[in-house]
CSV table of C-alpha atoms in Angstrom, one decimal:
chain,number,residue,atom,x,y,z
C,264,MET,CA,71.1,77.9,199.9
C,265,THR,CA,70.1,79.3,196.5
C,266,LEU,CA,72.5,81.3,194.3
C,267,GLY,CA,71.8,83.3,191.2
C,268,ILE,CA,74.5,84.5,188.9
C,269,GLY,CA,73.9,87.2,186.3
C,270,GLY,CA,70.6,88.8,185.4
C,271,ALA,CA,68.6,85.8,184.2
C,272,GLY,CA,70.1,83.5,186.9
C,273,SER,CA,69.3,86.0,189.7
C,274,ARG,CA,65.6,86.4,188.6
C,275,LEU,CA,65.2,82.6,188.7
C,276,ALA,CA,66.9,82.2,192.0
C,277,VAL,CA,64.8,84.8,193.7
C,278,LYS,CA,61.7,83.4,192.3
C,279,LEU,CA,62.5,80.0,193.8
C,280,ASP,CA,63.9,81.3,197.0
C,281,PRO,CA,63.3,84.9,198.2
C,282,GLY,CA,66.3,84.4,200.6
C,283,ALA,CA,68.6,83.7,197.7
C,284,THR,CA,72.0,85.3,197.2
C,285,ILE,CA,72.5,87.0,193.8
C,286,VAL,CA,75.7,88.0,192.1
C,287,ASN,CA,76.1,90.5,189.3
C,288,VAL,CA,78.7,92.9,187.8
C,289,SER,CA,76.2,95.7,187.6
C,290,GLN,CA,75.0,97.6,190.6
C,291,ILE,CA,71.8,98.6,188.7
C,292,GLU,CA,71.0,95.0,187.8
C,293,LEU,CA,71.6,94.0,191.4
C,294,GLU,CA,69.2,96.6,192.7
C,295,LYS,CA,66.5,95.7,190.3
C,296,THR,CA,66.2,92.1,191.7
C,297,PRO,CA,64.6,92.0,195.1
C,298,ALA,CA,67.0,89.5,196.7
C,299,GLU,CA,67.9,89.2,200.4
C,300,HIS,CA,71.7,89.1,199.7
C,301,ARG,CA,73.4,90.8,196.9
C,302,ILE,CA,77.1,90.5,195.8
C,303,LEU,CA,78.6,93.0,193.5
C,304,ALA,CA,81.4,91.5,191.5
C,305,MET,CA,84.0,94.1,190.5
C,306,VAL,CA,85.5,94.5,187.1
C,307,HIS,CA,88.5,96.8,186.6
C,308,ALA,CA,87.4,98.8,183.7
C,309,ALA,CA,88.8,102.2,182.5
C,310,ARG,CA,85.4,103.8,182.7
C,311,GLY,CA,84.6,102.6,186.2
C,312,GLN,CA,82.1,99.9,187.3
C,313,LEU,CA,80.3,98.3,184.4
C,314,GLN,CA,76.5,98.4,184.0
C,315,GLY,CA,76.5,94.9,182.5
C,316,SER,CA,78.8,92.5,180.8
C,317,ARG,CA,77.6,93.2,177.2
C,318,LYS,CA,77.1,89.5,176.5
C,319,ASP,CA,80.8,89.1,176.9
C,320,PRO,CA,81.7,86.1,179.1
C,321,ALA,CA,85.3,87.4,179.4
C,322,ILE,CA,83.9,90.2,181.6
C,323,GLY,CA,82.1,87.6,183.8
C,324,ARG,CA,85.3,85.6,184.1
C,325,ALA,CA,87.3,88.7,185.0
C,326,ALA,CA,84.7,89.6,187.7
C,327,PHE,CA,84.9,86.1,189.1
C,328,ALA,CA,88.3,86.8,190.6
C,329,SER,CA,86.8,89.5,192.9
C,330,VAL,CA,84.2,87.1,194.4
C,331,LYS,CA,86.0,83.8,194.0
C,332,ASP,CA,86.4,82.9,197.7
C,333,GLU,CA,82.9,84.1,198.6
C,334,LEU,CA,81.3,82.2,195.8
C,335,LEU,CA,83.2,79.0,196.4
C,336,ALA,CA,82.1,79.1,200.1
C,337,LEU,CA,78.5,79.9,199.1
C,338,CYS,CA,78.1,77.3,196.4
C,339,ARG,CA,78.7,74.4,198.8
C,340,ASN,CA,75.5,72.3,198.9
C,341,SER,CA,73.6,75.0,197.1
C,342,LEU,CA,71.4,75.3,194.0
C,343,LEU,CA,72.9,77.7,191.5
C,344,PHE,CA,71.0,79.3,188.7
C,345,ALA,CA,72.7,80.9,185.7
C,346,SER,CA,72.1,81.4,182.0
C,347,THR,CA,74.8,80.2,179.6
C,348,GLY,CA,74.1,82.7,176.9
C,349,GLY,CA,74.9,86.1,178.5
C,350,GLY,CA,78.1,87.5,179.8
C,351,THR,CA,77.9,87.5,183.6
C,352,GLY,CA,76.1,84.2,184.2
C,353,SER,CA,78.0,82.3,181.5
C,354,GLY,CA,81.4,83.8,182.3
C,355,MET,CA,81.3,83.6,186.1
C,356,THR,CA,79.7,80.2,186.1
C,357,ALA,CA,82.3,78.9,183.6
C,358,ALA,CA,85.1,80.2,185.9
C,359,LEU,CA,83.4,78.7,188.9
C,360,LEU,CA,83.1,75.3,187.2
C,361,GLU,CA,86.7,75.4,186.2
C,362,GLU,CA,87.7,76.2,189.8
C,363,LEU,CA,85.6,73.4,191.1
C,364,ALA,CA,87.2,71.0,188.6
C,365,THR,CA,90.6,71.7,190.3
C,366,ARG,CA,89.4,70.6,193.7
C,367,ASP,CA,90.1,67.1,195.0
C,368,ASP,CA,87.1,65.0,196.1
C,369,ILE,CA,84.4,67.4,197.0
C,370,PRO,CA,82.2,65.4,199.4
C,371,PRO,CA,78.6,64.7,198.2
C,372,THR,CA,77.1,66.9,200.9
C,373,GLU,CA,79.1,69.9,199.5
C,374,LYS,CA,78.4,69.6,195.8
C,375,ALA,CA,76.7,72.4,194.0
C,376,VAL,CA,73.7,71.7,191.9
C,377,PHE,CA,73.5,73.7,188.7
C,378,ALA,CA,70.3,74.9,187.0
C,379,LEU,CA,71.5,76.3,183.7
C,380,LEU,CA,69.3,78.2,181.3
C,381,LEU,CA,70.2,77.6,177.6
C,382,PRO,CA,69.1,79.9,174.9
C,383,HIS,CA,66.7,78.8,172.1
C,384,ALA,CA,69.2,78.7,169.3
C,385,GLU,CA,66.6,79.4,166.6
C,386,ARG,CA,65.3,82.6,168.1
C,387,GLU,CA,68.0,84.1,170.3
C,388,SER,CA,71.1,86.1,169.3
C,389,ALA,CA,74.2,84.5,167.8
C,390,GLU,CA,76.2,85.7,170.8
C,391,TYR,CA,74.0,83.8,173.2
C,392,VAL,CA,74.4,80.6,171.0
C,393,ASN,CA,78.1,81.0,170.7
C,394,ASN,CA,78.6,81.7,174.4
C,395,THR,CA,76.6,78.6,175.1
C,396,LEU,CA,78.7,76.5,172.7
C,397,ASP,CA,81.9,77.7,174.4
C,398,PHE,CA,80.3,77.0,177.8
C,399,LEU,CA,79.3,73.4,176.8
C,400,ARG,CA,82.6,72.6,175.1
C,401,GLY,CA,84.8,73.9,177.9
C,402,PRO,CA,83.8,74.3,181.6
C,403,LEU,CA,80.7,72.1,181.5
C,404,SER,CA,82.6,69.3,179.9
C,405,LEU,CA,85.4,69.7,182.4
C,406,ALA,CA,83.0,69.7,185.3
C,407,ILE,CA,81.3,66.5,184.1
C,408,ASP,CA,84.7,64.8,183.6
C,409,THR,CA,85.8,65.6,187.1
C,410,GLY,CA,82.5,64.8,188.7
C,411,ASN,CA,82.8,67.7,191.1
C,412,THR,CA,79.3,69.0,190.7
C,413,GLY,CA,75.9,67.7,191.7
C,414,ASN,CA,73.0,67.3,189.2
C,415,ILE,CA,72.9,69.7,186.3
C,416,PHE,CA,69.5,70.8,185.0
C,417,LEU,CA,69.6,72.0,181.4
C,418,PHE,CA,66.6,74.2,181.0
C,419,SER,CA,65.9,75.6,177.6
C,420,ASN,CA,64.2,78.8,176.5
C,421,ARG,CA,62.6,76.9,173.6
C,422,LEU,CA,59.1,76.8,175.1
C,423,LYS,CA,59.3,80.4,176.0
C,424,PHE,CA,59.7,81.5,172.4
C,425,GLU,CA,57.4,78.9,171.0
C,426,SER,CA,54.6,79.8,173.4
C,427,ARG,CA,55.4,83.5,173.2
C,428,LEU,CA,55.6,83.8,177.0
C,429,PRO,CA,56.9,86.9,178.9
C,430,GLU,CA,60.1,86.2,180.8
C,431,ASP,CA,58.5,86.5,184.2
C,432,GLU,CA,55.7,84.1,183.3
C,433,TYR,CA,58.2,81.6,181.9
C,434,ASN,CA,60.4,81.9,184.9
C,435,THR,CA,57.4,81.1,187.1
C,436,MET,CA,56.6,78.1,185.0
C,437,LEU,CA,60.2,76.9,185.3
C,438,VAL,CA,60.4,77.4,189.0
C,439,ASP,CA,57.0,75.8,189.7
C,440,SER,CA,58.1,72.8,187.7
C,441,LEU,CA,61.4,72.5,189.6
C,442,GLN,CA,59.5,72.8,192.9
C,443,VAL,CA,57.4,69.8,192.0
C,444,PHE,CA,60.7,67.8,191.8
C,445,LEU,CA,62.3,69.4,194.9
C,446,ALA,CA,59.2,68.6,196.9
C,447,ILE,CA,59.7,64.8,196.8
C,448,PRO,CA,61.4,64.4,200.2
C,449,GLU,CA,58.8,66.7,201.8
C,450,LYS,CA,55.9,64.7,200.3
C,451,CYS,CA,57.6,61.5,201.5
C,452,ALA,CA,57.7,63.0,205.0
C,453,GLN,CA,54.2,64.3,205.1
C,454,LEU,CA,52.1,61.6,203.2
C,455,ASP,CA,51.3,58.0,204.2
C,456,LEU,CA,54.1,55.8,203.0
C,457,LEU,CA,53.0,52.7,201.0
C,458,ASP,CA,56.3,51.4,199.7
C,459,GLY,CA,59.9,52.4,199.4
C,460,HIS,CA,61.3,55.4,201.0
C,461,ILE,CA,63.3,58.5,200.0
C,462,ASP,CA,64.4,60.5,202.9
C,463,PRO,CA,66.1,63.9,202.6
C,464,GLU,CA,69.5,62.2,202.8
C,465,ASP,CA,68.7,59.9,199.9
C,466,PHE,CA,67.4,62.7,197.9
C,467,SER,CA,70.4,64.8,198.7
C,468,LEU,CA,72.7,61.9,197.6
C,469,PHE,CA,70.8,61.6,194.4
C,470,MET,CA,71.1,65.3,193.8
C,471,SER,CA,74.9,65.1,194.4
C,472,ARG,CA,75.4,62.8,191.5
C,473,PRO,CA,77.3,64.5,188.7
C,474,TYR,CA,74.9,63.9,185.8
C,475,PHE,CA,72.3,65.8,183.9
C,476,ASN,CA,68.9,65.6,185.5
C,477,HIS,CA,65.7,65.4,183.5
C,478,PHE,CA,62.7,65.4,185.7
C,479,THR,CA,59.0,65.3,184.8
C,480,TYR,CA,55.7,64.6,186.3
C,481,PHE,CA,52.3,63.5,185.0
C,482,GLU,CA,49.1,61.7,185.8
C,483,PHE,CA,49.8,58.0,185.3
C,484,ASP,CA,47.3,55.6,183.8
C,485,PRO,CA,48.1,52.1,185.0
C,486,ALA,CA,46.3,50.7,182.0
C,487,LYS,CA,48.9,52.0,179.6
C,488,PRO,CA,52.6,51.2,179.4
C,489,PHE,CA,54.6,53.5,181.6
C,490,GLY,CA,57.4,53.9,178.9
C,491,GLU,CA,54.9,55.4,176.4
C,492,GLN,CA,53.5,57.7,178.9
C,493,LEU,CA,56.9,58.9,180.0
C,494,ARG,CA,58.0,59.6,176.4
C,495,SER,CA,54.9,61.6,175.7
C,496,ASN,CA,55.3,63.6,179.0
C,497,LEU,CA,58.9,64.6,179.0
C,498,ASN,CA,59.5,68.0,180.5
C,499,PRO,CA,59.3,70.5,177.8
C,500,LEU,CA,61.3,73.0,179.8
C,501,LEU,CA,64.3,70.8,179.8
C,502,LEU,CA,66.5,69.4,177.1
C,503,LEU,CA,65.6,65.9,176.0
C,504,PRO,CA,67.2,63.2,178.1
C,505,ASP,CA,69.4,60.3,177.0
C,506,ASN,CA,69.2,56.8,178.3
C,507,PRO,CA,69.1,57.0,182.1
C,508,ILE,CA,72.0,55.9,184.3
C,509,GLU,CA,70.1,56.4,187.5
C,510,ALA,CA,66.4,57.1,188.2
C,511,LEU,CA,64.2,58.2,191.0
C,512,PHE,CA,60.4,58.3,191.2
C,513,LEU,CA,57.6,59.2,193.6
C,514,LEU,CA,54.2,57.7,192.9
C,515,GLU,CA,51.2,59.3,194.5
C,516,VAL,CA,48.3,56.9,194.8
C,517,PRO,CA,44.8,58.2,195.1
C,518,ALA,CA,42.6,57.2,198.1
C,519,ASP,CA,41.5,53.6,198.0
C,520,ALA,CA,43.5,52.9,194.8
C,521,ASP,CA,45.8,49.9,194.5
C,522,PRO,CA,49.5,50.8,194.9
C,523,ALA,CA,50.7,47.8,192.9
C,524,PRO,CA,51.1,49.7,189.6
C,525,PHE,CA,54.4,51.1,190.9
C,526,TYR,CA,55.8,47.7,189.9
C,527,ASP,CA,55.2,48.7,186.3
C,528,LEU,CA,57.6,51.6,186.8
C,529,ILE,CA,60.2,49.4,188.4
C,530,ASP,CA,59.9,46.9,185.6
C,531,PHE,CA,60.3,49.7,183.0
C,532,PHE,CA,63.6,50.9,184.6
C,533,VAL,CA,64.9,47.4,185.2
C,534,ASP,CA,64.4,46.7,181.5
C,535,GLN,CA,66.7,49.7,181.0
C,536,GLU,CA,69.2,48.2,183.4
C,537,VAL,CA,68.5,50.9,186.0
C,538,THR,CA,67.4,50.2,189.5
C,539,PRO,CA,65.4,53.2,190.6
C,540,SER,CA,65.1,54.8,194.0
C,541,TYR,CA,61.4,55.2,194.7
C,542,THR,CA,58.7,56.0,197.1
C,543,VAL,CA,55.0,55.2,196.9
C,544,VAL,CA,52.7,57.4,199.0
C,545,ARG,CA,49.0,57.7,199.5
C,546,ASN,CA,47.7,61.2,198.6
C,547,SER,CA,44.0,61.4,199.1
C,548,GLN,CA,44.0,64.9,197.4
C,549,ARG,CA,44.7,63.1,194.1
C,550,GLY,CA,41.9,61.7,191.9
C,551,LYS,CA,44.4,59.8,189.7
C,552,TYR,CA,47.9,58.3,190.1
C,553,PHE,CA,50.5,61.0,189.9
C,554,VAL,CA,54.2,60.3,189.2
C,555,THR,CA,57.2,62.5,189.6
C,556,VAL,CA,60.2,60.9,187.9
C,557,SER,CA,63.8,62.0,187.5
C,558,LEU,CA,66.3,60.5,185.1
C,559,LEU,CA,70.0,61.0,185.5
C,560,TYR,CA,71.8,60.7,182.2
C,561,SER,CA,75.2,61.4,180.9
C,562,ARG,CA,74.5,62.9,177.6
C,563,LYS,CA,78.0,63.9,176.6
C,564,PRO,CA,78.7,67.6,176.2
C,565,ALA,CA,80.0,66.8,172.7
C,566,GLU,CA,76.5,65.7,171.7
C,567,LEU,CA,75.0,68.8,173.2
C,568,VAL,CA,77.5,70.9,171.4
C,569,GLU,CA,76.7,69.0,168.1
C,570,ASP,CA,73.1,69.8,168.5
C,571,PHE,CA,73.9,73.5,169.1
C,572,SER,CA,76.5,73.7,166.4
C,573,ARG,CA,74.1,72.3,163.8
C,574,ILE,CA,71.6,74.9,164.6
C,575,SER,CA,74.2,77.6,164.9
C,576,GLU,CA,75.7,76.8,161.5
C,577,LYS,CA,72.3,76.6,160.0
C,578,ARG,CA,71.5,80.0,161.4
C,579,ALA,CA,74.8,81.4,160.1
C,580,ARG,CA,74.2,80.1,156.6
C,581,ALA,CA,70.7,81.4,156.6
C,582,LYS,CA,71.9,84.8,157.7
C,583,VAL,CA,74.5,85.0,154.9
C,584,ARG,CA,72.0,84.0,152.3
C,585,LYS,CA,69.4,86.5,153.7
C,586,SER,CA,71.9,89.3,153.6
C,587,LEU,CA,72.9,88.4,150.1
C,588,GLU,CA,69.3,88.3,148.9
C,589,GLN,CA,68.5,91.6,150.6
C,590,HIS,CA,71.5,93.7,149.9
C,591,VAL,CA,73.6,92.3,147.0
C,592,THR,CA,72.6,92.3,143.4
C,593,LEU,CA,75.3,91.2,141.1
C,594,PRO,CA,74.8,92.7,137.6
C,595,ARG,CA,76.8,91.4,134.7
C,596,LEU,CA,79.8,93.6,134.3
C,597,GLU,CA,81.6,94.0,131.0
C,598,VAL,CA,84.8,95.8,131.7
C,599,ASN,CA,86.9,97.3,128.9
C,600,LEU,CA,90.2,97.9,130.5
C,601,GLU,CA,91.2,100.6,128.0
C,602,ARG,CA,88.0,102.5,128.5
C,603,GLU,CA,88.2,102.0,132.2
C,604,THR,CA,91.8,103.4,132.3
C,605,LYS,CA,90.6,106.5,130.5
C,606,ARG,CA,87.6,106.9,132.8
C,607,VAL,CA,89.8,106.7,135.9
C,608,GLY,CA,92.2,109.2,134.3
C,609,LYS,CA,89.4,111.5,133.5
C,610,GLU,CA,88.1,111.3,137.0
C,611,LYS,CA,91.6,112.4,138.2
C,612,GLY,CA,91.5,115.3,135.8
C,613,ALA,CA,94.0,114.1,133.3
C,614,THR,CA,92.8,112.6,130.0
C,615,GLU,CA,95.2,111.7,127.2
C,616,GLU,CA,94.1,114.9,125.4
C,617,ASP,CA,95.1,116.9,128.5
C,618,VAL,CA,98.5,115.4,128.7
C,619,LEU,CA,99.2,115.8,124.9
C,620,ALA,CA,98.0,119.4,125.2
C,621,VAL,CA,100.5,120.0,128.0
C,622,LEU,CA,103.3,118.6,125.9
C,623,GLN,CA,102.4,120.7,122.9
C,624,ARG,CA,102.1,123.9,125.0
C,625,ILE,CA,105.6,123.4,126.3
C,626,GLY,CA,106.8,122.9,122.8
C,627,LYS,CA,108.1,119.4,123.2
C,628,LEU,CA,105.8,117.8,120.6
P,9,MET,CA,116.0,103.4,115.9
P,10,ASP,CA,112.2,103.2,116.2
P,11,GLY,CA,112.5,99.7,117.4
P,12,LEU,CA,114.9,100.7,120.2
P,13,PHE,CA,112.7,103.6,121.2
P,14,GLN,CA,109.7,101.3,121.4
P,15,GLU,CA,111.7,98.9,123.5
P,16,GLN,CA,112.8,101.6,125.8
P,17,ILE,CA,109.2,102.7,126.3
P,18,ASP,CA,108.1,99.1,126.9
P,19,HIS,CA,110.5,98.9,129.8
P,20,LEU,CA,109.4,102.0,131.6
P,21,ALA,CA,107.7,101.4,134.9
P,22,GLU,CA,104.9,103.5,136.6
P,23,ARG,CA,107.5,105.5,138.5
P,24,HIS,CA,109.1,106.6,135.2
P,25,PHE,CA,105.7,107.5,133.8
P,26,LEU,CA,104.8,109.6,136.8
P,27,VAL,CA,108.1,111.5,136.9
P,28,LEU,CA,107.7,112.3,133.2
P,29,TYR,CA,104.1,113.4,133.8
P,30,TRP,CA,104.8,115.6,136.8
P,31,VAL,CA,107.9,117.1,135.1
P,32,ALA,CA,105.8,118.1,132.1
P,33,HIS,CA,103.1,119.6,134.2
P,34,ALA,CA,105.6,121.6,136.2
P,35,GLU,CA,107.1,123.0,133.1
P,36,ASP,CA,103.6,123.8,131.8
P,37,ARG,CA,102.9,125.8,134.9
P,38,ARG,CA,106.3,127.3,135.0
P,39,ILE,CA,107.1,125.7,138.3
P,40,ARG,CA,110.6,124.4,139.1
P,41,TYR,CA,110.5,120.8,139.9
P,42,ASN,CA,113.5,119.3,141.5
P,43,LEU,CA,114.8,115.9,142.7
P,44,THR,CA,113.5,116.4,146.2
P,45,ASN,CA,110.0,117.3,145.0
P,46,CYS,CA,110.2,114.2,142.8
P,47,PHE,CA,111.1,112.0,145.8
P,48,ASP,CA,108.4,113.5,148.0
P,49,ASP,CA,105.7,112.8,145.3
P,50,LEU,CA,106.9,109.2,144.7
P,51,LYS,CA,106.8,108.6,148.4
P,52,LEU,CA,103.3,110.0,148.8
P,53,ALA,CA,102.1,108.0,145.8
P,54,GLY,CA,103.4,104.9,147.6
P,55,ILE,CA,105.8,104.1,144.9
P,56,THR,CA,108.9,104.1,147.0
P,57,ARG,CA,110.1,104.9,150.5
P,58,THR,CA,113.8,105.6,149.6
P,59,LYS,CA,115.5,108.5,148.0
P,60,GLN,CA,117.8,106.1,146.2
P,61,THR,CA,114.9,104.7,144.2
P,62,ALA,CA,113.8,108.3,143.3
P,63,LEU,CA,117.3,109.1,142.3
P,64,ALA,CA,117.6,105.9,140.3
P,65,THR,CA,114.4,106.7,138.4
P,66,VAL,CA,115.6,110.2,137.6
P,67,GLU,CA,119.0,108.9,136.5
P,68,ALA,CA,117.4,106.3,134.3
P,69,LEU,CA,115.2,108.9,132.6
P,70,THR,CA,118.3,111.2,132.2
P,71,ALA,CA,120.4,108.4,130.7
P,72,LEU,CA,117.6,107.7,128.2
P,73,ARG,CA,117.6,111.5,127.4
P,74,PHE,CA,113.9,111.7,128.4
P,75,ILE,CA,114.6,114.3,131.0
P,76,GLU,CA,117.5,116.6,131.7
P,77,ILE,CA,118.8,118.0,134.9
P,78,ARG,CA,119.7,121.6,135.1
P,79,GLU,CA,121.6,123.0,138.1
P,80,GLN,CA,119.9,126.2,139.0
P,81,GLY,CA,121.2,127.8,142.1
P,82,ASN,CA,121.8,125.0,144.5
P,83,ARG,CA,118.9,123.0,143.1
P,84,LYS,CA,118.9,120.3,140.4
P,85,ASN,CA,115.7,121.0,138.5
P,86,LEU,CA,114.1,118.5,136.1
P,87,TYR,CA,112.8,119.2,132.6
P,88,ILE,CA,111.3,116.9,130.0
P,89,THR,CA,113.1,116.5,126.7
P,90,GLN,CA,111.5,116.1,123.3
P,91,HIS,CA,112.3,112.3,123.5
P,92,GLY,CA,110.6,112.3,126.9
P,93,ALA,CA,107.6,114.0,125.5
P,94,GLU,CA,107.3,111.4,122.8
P,95,ALA,CA,107.7,108.7,125.4
P,96,LEU,CA,105.0,110.2,127.6
P,97,LYS,CA,102.7,110.6,124.6
P,98,LEU,CA,103.1,106.9,123.7
P,99,LEU,CA,102.5,105.8,127.3
P,100,VAL,CA,99.4,108.0,127.5
P,101,LEU,CA,98.0,106.7,124.2
P,102,ARG,CA,98.6,103.1,125.3
P,103,GLY,CA,96.8,103.8,128.6
P,104,ALA,CA,99.6,101.9,130.2
P,105,PHE,CA,99.5,103.8,133.5
P,106,SER,CA,97.0,106.1,135.3
P,107,PRO,CA,98.2,109.6,136.1
P,108,ARG,CA,98.4,110.6,139.7
P,109,LYS,CA,98.4,114.0,141.2
P,110,SER,CA,101.7,115.5,142.4
P,111,ALA,CA,101.3,116.8,146.0
P,112,PHE,CA,104.0,119.4,145.3
P,113,LEU,CA,102.2,120.8,142.2
P,114,GLU,CA,98.8,120.7,144.0
P,115,ALA,CA,100.3,122.7,146.8
P,116,GLN,CA,101.4,125.4,144.3
P,117,LEU,CA,97.8,126.1,143.2
């Protein structure tokens, strides 16, 4: 089951799975995304049904109440897409994570995997960055503490802005990348097994672990150290990982090539005190070794928040400086209070001469 | 006596200045200006919200012989005295306070 919450989350969910269910507070937004199942979340607003949540997560949170039971049932063992910057995705997902945090012992088979799209703080609006900060500080932190979610993928919009890609193209890139990782159990089932084994249940168990998941894939050169190659091939669509707690890899070995280099990968992880789950398969379609690797790490939300705060504050400072430079010139003012009083009096139609003239006219001076 | 007069002037507040100013203007325009008009104007100027303060201001100026109260009909109308005119002149020359418009006098235009 794939779920998409909010505009950005829905577009990603449908791209990955045309049978996805999407949720939005706006009927118009819902109809724009060609999903098989659509859920309209209701917000009680004075002016009727809203046409969006105006980047306000409070609206998404309010709307969550109308679809709470449905969403809680749907998110079991599902992959849920949402952006953390906007109103609907951020607000509803925050409320969902908080609700999940109150549950006791969600079984691994029922945990929801979250694919969250974070804004690129240097290029996107301050509201998106602030909403993301609130999301990371609050509900995401809570979810990690309780361990009631599955893997959390932290996708970033950084590459989109740096490569100047249209949203649809970027979404395709992101979904294609995720599909490489999600295809691991299928490849294990279809290709000739050389060593290790990851069956769908193993993969599902790995996905149910409540950690951040950084996956990547690249052509592996056995002549070079694996660690160096991994560092230079980290997935640019995801936030950078921290030291892994758990790891999983699939090594595809070309026809007639020696499978033994997979021991280099195991050695690399053992050096990091991680025993990986792995599979080595023969893929005659490949001309070179190809590795798909996933690192589960527990980069604390506080550290993520720090990264974001730093950029956010830098942006705020730059914004203030820019507006000062653009709009404010501060000339040297020399104020003579006596002259200023007379000027104000004159503006109000009463100079000292006027008052004295009045007093003389009425014969009191 | 000059010293006492100076000291009396030194202790006048903005509300005393405004009442002197409005009273002089009213007389100049031959408009009767009474205690109620004075209270309304002080209230609109944001100086006070109570009639007691307006009354206290007028009573202080009366005691100093800067204004006099004349009962005309059932109204107590206010008029500036020569001492009051001297006081107002000094305050104006010092630039101690800025004049403000009287809503009552403006309405009579």
